Amino acid sequence: MRWDTLEEETCSLARTVAVIGDRWTLLILRECFLRVRRFEAFQSSLQITRHLLSERLKKLVRFGILRRVPYSDAPKRYEYILTQKGLDLYPIIMAMVHWGDAHMGDERGRPLLHEHKTCGKLFDPVMVCSECGEALHAKQVHVHAGPARREAGR
Amino acid sequence: MRWDTLEEETCSLARTVAVIGDRWTLLILRECFLRVRRFEAFQSSLQITRHLLSERLKKLVRFGILRRVPYSDAPKRYEYILTQKGLDLYPIIMAMVHWGDAHMGDERGRPLLHEHKTCGKLFDPVMVCSECGEALHAKQVHVHAGPARREAGR
DNA sequence: TTTGACAGTTCTATTTTAGAACTATAGCCT
DNA sequence: AGGCTATAGTTCTAAAATAGAACTGTCAAA
């Protein structure tokens, strides 16, 4: 499997991985959710090489995850803003943060705490079933072939 | 930033990314959740090179995500089974599958459907606040420095 | 005794990433 | 006018990671 074929796989995980499945992209998205928007700001907070940052931002724009929006006419300058498609990545990022908090922490506790403005409390993200609202666990889920899979003949 | 320093960052996302933030690792984990356990099975379903598969499995074992369990004594053979730490990655994988379903699909519909055994229905995963149970959205969350961050002096 | 299954390891070629330097536009200061 | 700074990139070479193929070792079954 080569990477240019990954986004055409009949697997939603593979397609997601084709877009955000590398380390720099995930870290760039973290910065986006922390309200970072400009090239220099990404570069200095991540210490990513300018070359790769440029390349990754282009890719995220190409996939519709970021929009490149002008904020100055002369000289022409742009900032990168999450689209709705990009904002929808939030559960992925939060799930990763939560797993890191739970399993990769050290004695100093958590780096960040999250407050839910709606209820005013510090919270953890929990993944639940859309139908019954119960917390989801891998062993309670059964997988069926969907229409795309059947059409692909597997 | 080099990758060997990534897991020591004061950021839970970075630490998670250090472990599972590459494309093959995520695809290997998908197979694990689909009950694949053996070297040859991973290799043939993913078409990953044997070299990389070997290297990634070792890394996942080293981080306590998979356990290498003997299933035959002569010849010695092992299979790779998710630990609890590994099972806890489920929300990340499901969030990625769900985003792919929503944003990277084609006209053929979904590759896989998920049934929640507990309630018997086909479901989507939803991320909610642990405190109030409401669905989470990026714009409703405020971030505070936690103890580890303050100790790191930022 | 030969073949095949399984779980890797080893080798070279190609691709990707790191790190540093360079380019371009324009405002501001003297 | 001339030089300095800020911003947003591009270009170059060296180092690291990945792809692809071949090879190793153990044992069972034919």
mmCIF file of C-alpha atoms (C1' of nucleotides) in Angstrom:
data_model
loop_
_atom_site.group_PDB
_atom_site.id
_atom_site.type_symbol
_atom_site.label_atom_id
_atom_site.label_comp_id
_atom_site.label_asym_id
_atom_site.label_seq_id
_atom_site.Cartn_x
_atom_site.Cartn_y
_atom_site.Cartn_z
ATOM 1 C CA MET A 1 0.000 0.000 0.000
ATOM 2 C CA ARG A 2 1.445 3.328 -1.018
ATOM 3 C CA TRP A 3 0.287 6.609 0.451
ATOM 4 C CA ASP A 4 -1.246 8.052 -2.659
ATOM 5 C CA THR A 5 -3.595 5.078 -2.796
ATOM 6 C CA LEU A 6 -4.532 5.283 0.862
ATOM 7 C CA GLU A 7 -7.268 7.847 0.449
ATOM 8 C CA GLU A 8 -9.035 5.611 -2.053
ATOM 9 C CA GLU A 9 -9.225 2.613 0.261
ATOM 10 C CA THR A 10 -12.650 1.309 1.143
ATOM 11 C CA CYS A 11 -12.042 2.098 4.789
ATOM 12 C CA SER A 12 -12.953 5.273 6.559
ATOM 13 C CA LEU A 13 -10.056 4.969 8.948
ATOM 14 C CA ALA A 14 -7.582 4.669 6.075
ATOM 15 C CA ARG A 15 -9.077 7.737 4.424
ATOM 16 C CA THR A 16 -8.809 9.725 7.609
ATOM 17 C CA VAL A 17 -5.252 8.529 8.104
ATOM 18 C CA ALA A 18 -4.415 9.625 4.576
ATOM 19 C CA VAL A 19 -5.262 13.193 5.595
ATOM 20 C CA ILE A 20 -4.217 13.580 9.221
ATOM 21 C CA GLY A 21 -2.213 10.441 9.925
ATOM 22 C CA ASP A 22 1.199 11.947 10.387
ATOM 23 C CA ARG A 23 2.811 13.497 13.363
ATOM 24 C CA TRP A 24 3.268 17.053 12.170
ATOM 25 C CA THR A 25 -0.261 17.311 10.847
ATOM 26 C CA LEU A 26 -1.700 16.293 14.201
ATOM 27 C CA LEU A 27 0.469 18.806 16.022
ATOM 28 C CA ILE A 28 -0.485 21.539 13.571
ATOM 29 C CA LEU A 29 -4.133 20.756 14.246
ATOM 30 C CA ARG A 30 -3.513 20.988 17.982
ATOM 31 C CA GLU A 31 -2.236 24.509 17.422
ATOM 32 C CA CYS A 32 -5.263 25.315 15.278
ATOM 33 C CA PHE A 33 -7.586 24.347 18.119
ATOM 34 C CA LEU A 34 -5.489 26.534 20.407
ATOM 35 C CA ARG A 35 -6.292 29.454 18.075
ATOM 36 C CA VAL A 36 -2.980 29.627 16.256
ATOM 37 C CA ARG A 37 -3.528 30.863 12.702
ATOM 38 C CA ARG A 38 -0.346 32.246 11.183
ATOM 39 C CA PHE A 39 2.662 30.685 9.530
ATOM 40 C CA GLU A 40 5.226 32.219 11.870
ATOM 41 C CA ALA A 41 3.166 31.303 14.914
ATOM 42 C CA PHE A 42 2.918 27.644 13.898
ATOM 43 C CA GLN A 43 6.584 27.570 13.066
ATOM 44 C CA SER A 44 7.834 29.059 16.298
ATOM 45 C CA SER A 45 5.574 27.114 18.609
ATOM 46 C CA LEU A 46 6.199 23.771 16.931
ATOM 47 C CA GLN A 47 9.807 24.194 15.758
ATOM 48 C CA ILE A 48 8.749 22.502 12.548
ATOM 49 C CA THR A 49 10.897 23.196 9.513
ATOM 50 C CA ARG A 50 9.417 25.915 7.340
ATOM 51 C CA HIS A 51 9.480 23.589 4.389
ATOM 52 C CA LEU A 52 7.323 20.942 6.000
ATOM 53 C CA LEU A 53 4.992 23.460 7.577
ATOM 54 C CA SER A 54 4.354 25.000 4.184
ATOM 55 C CA GLU A 55 3.751 21.601 2.660
ATOM 56 C CA ARG A 56 1.393 20.446 5.435
ATOM 57 C CA LEU A 57 -0.647 23.643 5.435
ATOM 58 C CA LYS A 58 -1.140 23.293 1.694
ATOM 59 C CA LYS A 59 -2.311 19.757 2.144
ATOM 60 C CA LEU A 60 -4.785 20.723 4.878
ATOM 61 C CA VAL A 61 -6.148 23.477 2.649
ATOM 62 C CA ARG A 62 -6.374 21.085 -0.277
ATOM 63 C CA PHE A 63 -8.455 18.680 1.823
ATOM 64 C CA GLY A 64 -10.746 21.456 3.044
ATOM 65 C CA ILE A 65 -9.673 21.295 6.669
ATOM 66 C CA LEU A 66 -8.175 24.788 6.736
ATOM 67 C CA ARG A 67 -9.106 27.880 4.789
ATOM 68 C CA ARG A 68 -6.387 30.325 3.691
ATOM 69 C CA VAL A 69 -7.854 33.727 4.477
ATOM 70 C CA PRO A 70 -6.196 37.080 3.649
ATOM 71 C CA TYR A 71 -5.694 39.358 6.623
ATOM 72 C CA SER A 72 -3.478 41.976 4.930
ATOM 73 C CA ASP A 73 -3.503 43.280 1.378
ATOM 74 C CA ALA A 74 -0.109 44.923 1.115
ATOM 75 C CA PRO A 75 1.878 42.854 1.510
ATOM 76 C CA LYS A 76 -0.463 39.974 0.781
ATOM 77 C CA ARG A 77 -0.633 37.830 3.903
ATOM 78 C CA TYR A 78 -2.856 34.942 4.852
ATOM 79 C CA GLU A 79 -3.903 33.066 7.931
ATOM 80 C CA TYR A 80 -5.170 29.526 8.265
ATOM 81 C CA ILE A 81 -8.563 28.943 9.818
ATOM 82 C CA LEU A 82 -10.367 25.705 10.557
ATOM 83 C CA THR A 83 -13.372 24.995 8.355
ATOM 84 C CA GLN A 84 -16.348 23.057 9.670
ATOM 85 C CA LYS A 85 -14.706 19.909 8.319
ATOM 86 C CA GLY A 86 -11.650 20.857 10.364
ATOM 87 C CA LEU A 87 -13.647 21.670 13.483
ATOM 88 C CA ASP A 88 -15.212 18.235 13.186
ATOM 89 C CA LEU A 89 -11.778 16.752 13.908
ATOM 90 C CA TYR A 90 -12.179 17.918 17.490
ATOM 91 C CA PRO A 91 -13.308 14.563 18.882
ATOM 92 C CA ILE A 92 -10.207 12.911 17.417
ATOM 93 C CA ILE A 93 -7.873 15.467 18.968
ATOM 94 C CA MET A 94 -9.671 15.373 22.307
ATOM 95 C CA ALA A 95 -9.668 11.586 22.372
ATOM 96 C CA MET A 96 -5.914 11.650 21.808
ATOM 97 C CA VAL A 97 -5.366 14.252 24.522
ATOM 98 C CA HIS A 98 -7.480 12.231 26.921
ATOM 99 C CA TRP A 99 -5.604 9.006 26.221
ATOM 100 C CA GLY A 100 -2.314 10.820 26.722
ATOM 101 C CA ASP A 101 -3.558 12.230 30.019
ATOM 102 C CA ALA A 102 -4.636 8.780 31.170
ATOM 103 C CA HIS A 103 -1.726 6.678 29.947
ATOM 104 C CA MET A 104 1.308 8.802 29.159
ATOM 105 C CA GLY A 105 1.325 11.275 32.048
ATOM 106 C CA ASP A 106 3.929 11.706 34.721
ATOM 107 C CA GLU A 107 3.818 12.653 38.387
ATOM 108 C CA ARG A 108 3.259 16.320 37.568
ATOM 109 C CA GLY A 109 -0.355 15.772 36.535
ATOM 110 C CA ARG A 110 -1.990 17.114 33.401
ATOM 111 C CA PRO A 111 -0.602 19.757 31.095
ATOM 112 C CA LEU A 112 -4.025 21.200 30.318
ATOM 113 C CA LEU A 113 -7.447 21.214 31.929
ATOM 114 C CA HIS A 114 -10.608 21.588 29.867
ATOM 115 C CA GLU A 115 -13.622 23.580 30.962
ATOM 116 C CA HIS A 116 -16.994 23.092 29.323
ATOM 117 C CA LYS A 117 -18.384 26.607 29.012
ATOM 118 C CA THR A 118 -21.913 25.268 28.711
ATOM 119 C CA CYS A 119 -21.927 23.659 32.157
ATOM 120 C CA GLY A 120 -18.988 25.485 33.719
ATOM 121 C CA LYS A 121 -17.148 22.369 34.881
ATOM 122 C CA LEU A 122 -13.782 20.804 34.216
ATOM 123 C CA PHE A 123 -14.479 17.693 32.192
ATOM 124 C CA ASP A 124 -13.106 14.670 30.391
ATOM 125 C CA PRO A 125 -14.347 13.717 26.951
ATOM 126 C CA VAL A 126 -16.397 10.516 26.882
ATOM 127 C CA MET A 127 -17.432 8.633 23.783
ATOM 128 C CA VAL A 128 -20.996 7.371 23.861
ATOM 129 C CA CYS A 129 -23.449 5.522 21.626
ATOM 130 C CA SER A 130 -25.611 7.926 19.612
ATOM 131 C CA GLU A 131 -28.633 5.658 20.177
ATOM 132 C CA CYS A 132 -28.593 4.768 23.870
ATOM 133 C CA GLY A 133 -26.095 7.254 25.293
ATOM 134 C CA GLU A 134 -24.041 4.590 27.075
ATOM 135 C CA ALA A 135 -20.253 4.902 27.159
ATOM 136 C CA LEU A 136 -18.736 2.868 24.333
ATOM 137 C CA HIS A 137 -16.273 0.023 24.744
ATOM 138 C CA ALA A 138 -14.621 -1.952 21.975
ATOM 139 C CA LYS A 139 -15.961 -5.288 23.170
ATOM 140 C CA GLN A 140 -19.578 -4.142 23.025
ATOM 141 C CA VAL A 141 -19.428 -3.276 19.362
ATOM 142 C CA HIS A 142 -20.150 -5.587 16.487
ATOM 143 C CA VAL A 143 -19.058 -4.668 12.991
ATOM 144 C CA HIS A 144 -21.109 -5.280 9.834
ATOM 145 C CA ALA A 145 -20.165 -4.743 6.216
ATOM 146 C CA GLY A 146 -21.788 -1.541 4.947
ATOM 147 C CA PRO A 147 -22.918 -0.715 1.407
ATOM 148 C CA ALA A 148 -19.502 0.529 0.227
ATOM 149 C CA ARG A 149 -17.828 -2.613 1.447
ATOM 150 C CA ARG A 150 -20.353 -4.912 -0.205
ATOM 151 C CA GLU A 151 -20.061 -2.980 -3.432
ATOM 152 C CA ALA A 152 -16.277 -3.342 -3.311
ATOM 153 C CA GLY A 153 -16.969 -7.055 -3.139
ATOM 154 C CA ARG A 154 -15.340 -8.149 0.087
ATOM 155 C CA MET B 1 11.580 18.873 17.387
ATOM 156 C CA ARG B 2 12.837 15.362 16.834
ATOM 157 C CA TRP B 3 10.709 12.304 17.367
ATOM 158 C CA ASP B 4 12.621 10.831 20.258
ATOM 159 C CA THR B 5 11.939 13.998 22.241
ATOM 160 C CA LEU B 6 8.254 14.051 21.392
ATOM 161 C CA GLU B 7 7.167 11.691 24.125
ATOM 162 C CA GLU B 8 8.719 13.930 26.752
ATOM 163 C CA GLU B 9 6.809 17.033 25.702
ATOM 164 C CA THR B 10 4.536 18.619 28.268
ATOM 165 C CA CYS B 11 1.542 17.957 26.071
ATOM 166 C CA SER B 12 -0.681 14.910 26.168
ATOM 167 C CA LEU B 13 -1.411 15.127 22.483
ATOM 168 C CA ALA B 14 2.292 15.111 21.639
ATOM 169 C CA ARG B 15 2.841 12.091 23.849
ATOM 170 C CA THR B 16 0.000 10.229 22.210
ATOM 171 C CA VAL B 17 1.302 11.198 18.785
ATOM 172 C CA ALA B 18 4.731 9.881 19.745
ATOM 173 C CA VAL B 19 3.177 6.444 20.179
ATOM 174 C CA ILE B 20 0.438 6.121 17.559
ATOM 175 C CA GLY B 21 0.992 9.150 15.320
ATOM 176 C CA ASP B 22 2.061 7.430 12.177
ATOM 177 C CA ARG B 23 0.081 5.886 9.416
ATOM 178 C CA TRP B 24 1.082 2.256 9.735
ATOM 179 C CA THR B 25 0.585 2.200 13.481
ATOM 180 C CA LEU B 26 -2.967 3.467 13.124
ATOM 181 C CA LEU B 27 -3.745 0.895 10.462
ATOM 182 C CA ILE B 28 -2.235 -1.877 12.568
ATOM 183 C CA LEU B 29 -4.471 -0.800 15.441
ATOM 184 C CA ARG B 30 -7.493 -0.921 13.160
ATOM 185 C CA GLU B 31 -6.654 -4.545 12.445
ATOM 186 C CA CYS B 32 -6.230 -5.231 16.161
ATOM 187 C CA PHE B 33 -9.738 -3.961 16.826
ATOM 188 C CA LEU B 34 -10.945 -6.187 13.989
ATOM 189 C CA ARG B 35 -9.474 -9.140 15.930
ATOM 190 C CA VAL B 36 -6.341 -9.632 13.867
ATOM 191 C CA ARG B 37 -3.551 -10.967 16.069
ATOM 192 C CA ARG B 38 -0.839 -12.651 14.029
ATOM 193 C CA PHE B 39 2.132 -11.394 12.070
ATOM 194 C CA GLU B 40 1.154 -13.006 8.795
ATOM 195 C CA ALA B 41 -2.420 -11.803 9.137
ATOM 196 C CA PHE B 42 -1.368 -8.188 9.674
ATOM 197 C CA GLN B 43 1.077 -8.417 6.836
ATOM 198 C CA SER B 44 -1.283 -9.850 4.285
ATOM 199 C CA SER B 45 -4.244 -7.660 5.092
ATOM 200 C CA LEU B 46 -2.234 -4.428 5.194
ATOM 201 C CA GLN B 47 0.445 -5.183 2.576
ATOM 202 C CA ILE B 48 2.914 -3.544 4.937
ATOM 203 C CA THR B 49 6.538 -4.536 4.521
ATOM 204 C CA ARG B 50 7.571 -7.211 6.965
ATOM 205 C CA HIS B 51 10.376 -5.037 8.202
ATOM 206 C CA LEU B 52 8.122 -2.184 9.232
ATOM 207 C CA LEU B 53 5.473 -4.456 10.647
ATOM 208 C CA SER B 54 8.056 -6.094 12.864
ATOM 209 C CA GLU B 55 9.355 -2.720 13.985
ATOM 210 C CA ARG B 56 5.886 -1.296 14.706
ATOM 211 C CA LEU B 57 4.707 -4.336 16.630
ATOM 212 C CA LYS B 58 7.799 -4.115 18.821
ATOM 213 C CA LYS B 59 7.115 -0.484 19.488
ATOM 214 C CA LEU B 60 3.494 -1.132 20.421
ATOM 215 C CA VAL B 61 4.609 -3.879 22.782
ATOM 216 C CA ARG B 62 7.263 -1.606 24.274
ATOM 217 C CA PHE B 63 4.621 1.036 25.001
ATOM 218 C CA GLY B 64 2.281 -1.504 26.577
ATOM 219 C CA ILE B 65 -0.408 -1.276 23.913
ATOM 220 C CA LEU B 66 -0.015 -4.845 22.699
ATOM 221 C CA ARG B 67 1.046 -7.947 24.564
ATOM 222 C CA ARG B 68 3.095 -10.640 22.797
ATOM 223 C CA VAL B 69 1.472 -13.876 23.857
ATOM 224 C CA PRO B 70 2.723 -17.362 22.917
ATOM 225 C CA TYR B 71 0.155 -19.522 21.175
ATOM 226 C CA SER B 72 2.473 -22.373 20.133
ATOM 227 C CA ASP B 73 5.505 -23.848 21.852
ATOM 228 C CA ALA B 74 7.136 -25.776 19.048
ATOM 229 C CA PRO B 75 7.875 -23.842 17.035
ATOM 230 C CA LYS B 76 7.669 -20.825 19.334
ATOM 231 C CA ARG B 77 5.019 -18.517 17.933
ATOM 232 C CA TYR B 78 3.385 -15.451 19.331
ATOM 233 C CA GLU B 79 0.310 -13.354 18.740
ATOM 234 C CA TYR B 80 -0.306 -9.732 19.541
ATOM 235 C CA ILE B 81 -3.217 -8.830 21.784
ATOM 236 C CA LEU B 82 -4.482 -5.432 22.882
ATOM 237 C CA THR B 83 -3.871 -4.621 26.536
ATOM 238 C CA GLN B 84 -6.291 -2.416 28.470
ATOM 239 C CA LYS B 85 -4.110 0.538 27.530
ATOM 240 C CA GLY B 86 -4.536 -0.513 23.920
ATOM 241 C CA LEU B 87 -8.288 -1.071 24.240
ATOM 242 C CA ASP B 88 -8.509 2.472 25.612
ATOM 243 C CA LEU B 89 -7.439 3.719 22.179
ATOM 244 C CA TYR B 90 -10.866 2.741 20.890
ATOM 245 C CA PRO B 91 -12.380 6.231 21.100
ATOM 246 C CA ILE B 92 -9.524 7.592 18.985
ATOM 247 C CA ILE B 93 -9.982 4.944 16.314
ATOM 248 C CA MET B 94 -13.760 5.308 16.326
ATOM 249 C CA ALA B 95 -13.548 9.096 16.128
ATOM 250 C CA MET B 96 -11.312 8.738 13.085
ATOM 251 C CA VAL B 97 -13.629 6.214 11.448
ATOM 252 C CA HIS B 98 -16.584 8.483 12.096
ATOM 253 C CA TRP B 99 -14.866 11.539 10.633
ATOM 254 C CA GLY B 100 -13.900 9.520 7.576
ATOM 255 C CA ASP B 101 -17.495 8.337 7.182
ATOM 256 C CA ALA B 102 -18.761 11.906 7.433
ATOM 257 C CA HIS B 103 -16.177 13.737 5.340
ATOM 258 C CA MET B 104 -14.228 11.371 3.140
ATOM 259 C CA GLY B 105 -16.946 9.036 1.887
ATOM 260 C CA ASP B 106 -18.134 8.524 -1.644
ATOM 261 C CA GLU B 107 -21.473 7.740 -3.233
ATOM 262 C CA ARG B 108 -21.285 4.113 -2.190
ATOM 263 C CA GLY B 109 -21.998 4.856 1.463
ATOM 264 C CA ARG B 110 -20.114 3.506 4.430
ATOM 265 C CA PRO B 111 -17.626 0.670 4.393
ATOM 266 C CA LEU B 112 -18.627 -0.553 7.842
ATOM 267 C CA LEU B 113 -21.638 -0.256 10.115
ATOM 268 C CA HIS B 114 -21.325 -0.501 13.872
ATOM 269 C CA GLU B 115 -23.827 -2.206 16.113
ATOM 270 C CA HIS B 116 -23.906 -1.534 19.837
ATOM 271 C CA LYS B 117 -24.525 -4.956 21.371
ATOM 272 C CA THR B 118 -25.815 -3.385 24.569
ATOM 273 C CA CYS B 119 -28.738 -1.629 22.896
ATOM 274 C CA GLY B 120 -28.866 -3.580 19.657
ATOM 275 C CA LYS B 121 -28.832 -0.575 17.345
ATOM 276 C CA LEU B 122 -26.575 0.718 14.605
ATOM 277 C CA PHE B 123 -24.894 3.793 16.036
ATOM 278 C CA ASP B 124 -22.438 6.622 15.535
ATOM 279 C CA PRO B 125 -19.914 7.501 18.208
ATOM 280 C CA VAL B 126 -20.584 10.839 19.915
ATOM 281 C CA MET B 127 -18.189 12.660 22.190
ATOM 282 C CA VAL B 128 -19.830 14.179 25.251
ATOM 283 C CA CYS B 129 -18.855 16.097 28.379
ATOM 284 C CA SER B 130 -18.257 13.776 31.335
ATOM 285 C CA GLU B 131 -19.999 16.263 33.639
ATOM 286 C CA CYS B 132 -23.170 17.305 31.850
ATOM 287 C CA GLY B 133 -23.437 14.715 29.085
ATOM 288 C CA GLU B 134 -23.895 17.298 26.324
ATOM 289 C CA ALA B 135 -22.217 16.725 22.952
ATOM 290 C CA LEU B 136 -18.874 18.530 22.847
ATOM 291 C CA HIS B 137 -17.903 21.199 20.348
ATOM 292 C CA ALA B 138 -14.534 22.930 20.109
ATOM 293 C CA LYS B 139 -15.967 26.393 20.576
ATOM 294 C CA GLN B 140 -17.611 25.509 23.884
ATOM 295 C CA VAL B 141 -14.367 24.469 25.509
ATOM 296 C CA HIS B 142 -11.999 26.707 27.397
ATOM 297 C CA VAL B 143 -8.454 25.552 28.116
ATOM 298 C CA HIS B 144 -6.601 26.174 31.387
ATOM 299 C CA ALA B 145 -2.997 25.426 32.279
ATOM 300 C CA GLY B 146 -2.888 22.293 34.430
ATOM 301 C CA PRO B 147 -0.347 21.373 37.113
ATOM 302 C CA ALA B 148 2.210 19.858 34.730
ATOM 303 C CA ARG B 149 2.150 22.919 32.545
ATOM 304 C CA ARG B 150 2.580 25.317 35.416
ATOM 305 C CA GLU B 151 5.431 23.241 36.769
ATOM 306 C CA ALA B 152 7.091 23.327 33.360
ATOM 307 C CA GLY B 153 6.900 27.087 33.742
ATOM 308 C CA ARG B 154 4.816 28.204 30.803
ATOM 309 C "C1'" DT C 1 13.473 -35.551 2.163
ATOM 310 C "C1'" DT C 2 10.970 -32.146 0.433
ATOM 311 C "C1'" DT C 3 7.443 -28.729 0.846
ATOM 312 C "C1'" DG C 4 4.955 -25.357 3.176
ATOM 313 C "C1'" DA C 5 3.515 -22.260 7.039
ATOM 314 C "C1'" DC C 6 4.949 -18.903 10.198
ATOM 315 C "C1'" DA C 7 7.643 -15.177 12.179
ATOM 316 C "C1'" DG C 8 10.757 -12.752 11.606
ATOM 317 C "C1'" DT C 9 15.835 -10.336 9.760
ATOM 318 C "C1'" DT C 10 18.833 -8.304 6.337
ATOM 319 C "C1'" DC C 11 19.958 -5.838 2.307
ATOM 320 C "C1'" DT C 12 19.689 -1.890 -1.289
ATOM 321 C "C1'" DA C 13 16.979 1.809 -3.523
ATOM 322 C "C1'" DT C 14 13.734 5.412 -3.044
ATOM 323 C "C1'" DT C 15 11.212 8.829 -0.547
ATOM 324 C "C1'" DT C 16 10.645 11.870 3.290
ATOM 325 C "C1'" DT C 17 12.272 14.907 6.723
ATOM 326 C "C1'" DA C 18 15.731 18.018 9.041
ATOM 327 C "C1'" DG C 19 18.335 22.032 9.018
ATOM 328 C "C1'" DA C 20 20.002 25.910 7.141
ATOM 329 C "C1'" DA C 21 20.171 29.519 3.845
ATOM 330 C "C1'" DC C 22 17.871 32.307 0.595
ATOM 331 C "C1'" DT C 23 13.823 35.274 -1.715
ATOM 332 C "C1'" DA C 24 10.181 38.609 -1.834
ATOM 333 C "C1'" DT C 25 7.094 42.372 -0.224
ATOM 334 C "C1'" DA C 26 6.340 46.288 2.348
ATOM 335 C "C1'" DG C 27 6.312 49.268 6.579
ATOM 336 C "C1'" DC C 28 9.161 52.022 9.623
ATOM 337 C "C1'" DC C 29 13.253 54.631 11.147
ATOM 338 C "C1'" DT C 30 17.034 57.826 10.382
ATOM 339 C "C1'" DA D 1 17.222 57.200 -0.116
ATOM 340 C "C1'" DG D 2 19.110 53.341 2.512
ATOM 341 C "C1'" DG D 3 18.900 50.041 5.862
ATOM 342 C "C1'" DC D 4 16.325 47.281 9.384
ATOM 343 C "C1'" DT D 5 12.475 44.378 10.632
ATOM 344 C "C1'" DA D 6 8.369 41.368 10.094
ATOM 345 C "C1'" DT D 7 5.989 37.924 7.559
ATOM 346 C "C1'" DA D 8 5.504 34.099 4.509
ATOM 347 C "C1'" DG D 9 7.284 31.471 2.043
ATOM 348 C "C1'" DT D 10 11.096 28.550 -1.427
ATOM 349 C "C1'" DT D 11 15.370 26.097 -2.329
ATOM 350 C "C1'" DC D 12 19.236 23.364 -1.289
ATOM 351 C "C1'" DT D 13 21.966 19.269 0.858
ATOM 352 C "C1'" DA D 14 22.378 15.726 4.441
ATOM 353 C "C1'" DA D 15 20.253 12.443 7.315
ATOM 354 C "C1'" DA D 16 16.569 9.318 8.428
ATOM 355 C "C1'" DA D 17 12.655 6.452 7.372
ATOM 356 C "C1'" DT D 18 10.208 3.448 4.210
ATOM 357 C "C1'" DA D 19 9.606 0.215 0.195
ATOM 358 C "C1'" DG D 20 10.566 -3.969 -1.886
ATOM 359 C "C1'" DA D 21 12.733 -8.050 -2.268
ATOM 360 C "C1'" DA D 22 15.418 -11.803 -0.682
ATOM 361 C "C1'" DC D 23 16.958 -14.554 3.016
ATOM 362 C "C1'" DT D 24 16.883 -17.353 7.803
ATOM 363 C "C1'" DG D 25 15.248 -20.677 11.141
ATOM 364 C "C1'" DT D 26 11.877 -23.847 13.162
ATOM 365 C "C1'" DC D 27 8.821 -27.373 12.887
ATOM 366 C "C1'" DA D 28 4.757 -30.231 10.844
ATOM 367 C "C1'" DA D 29 2.812 -32.814 7.232
ATOM 368 C "C1'" DA D 30 3.200 -35.344 2.820
#
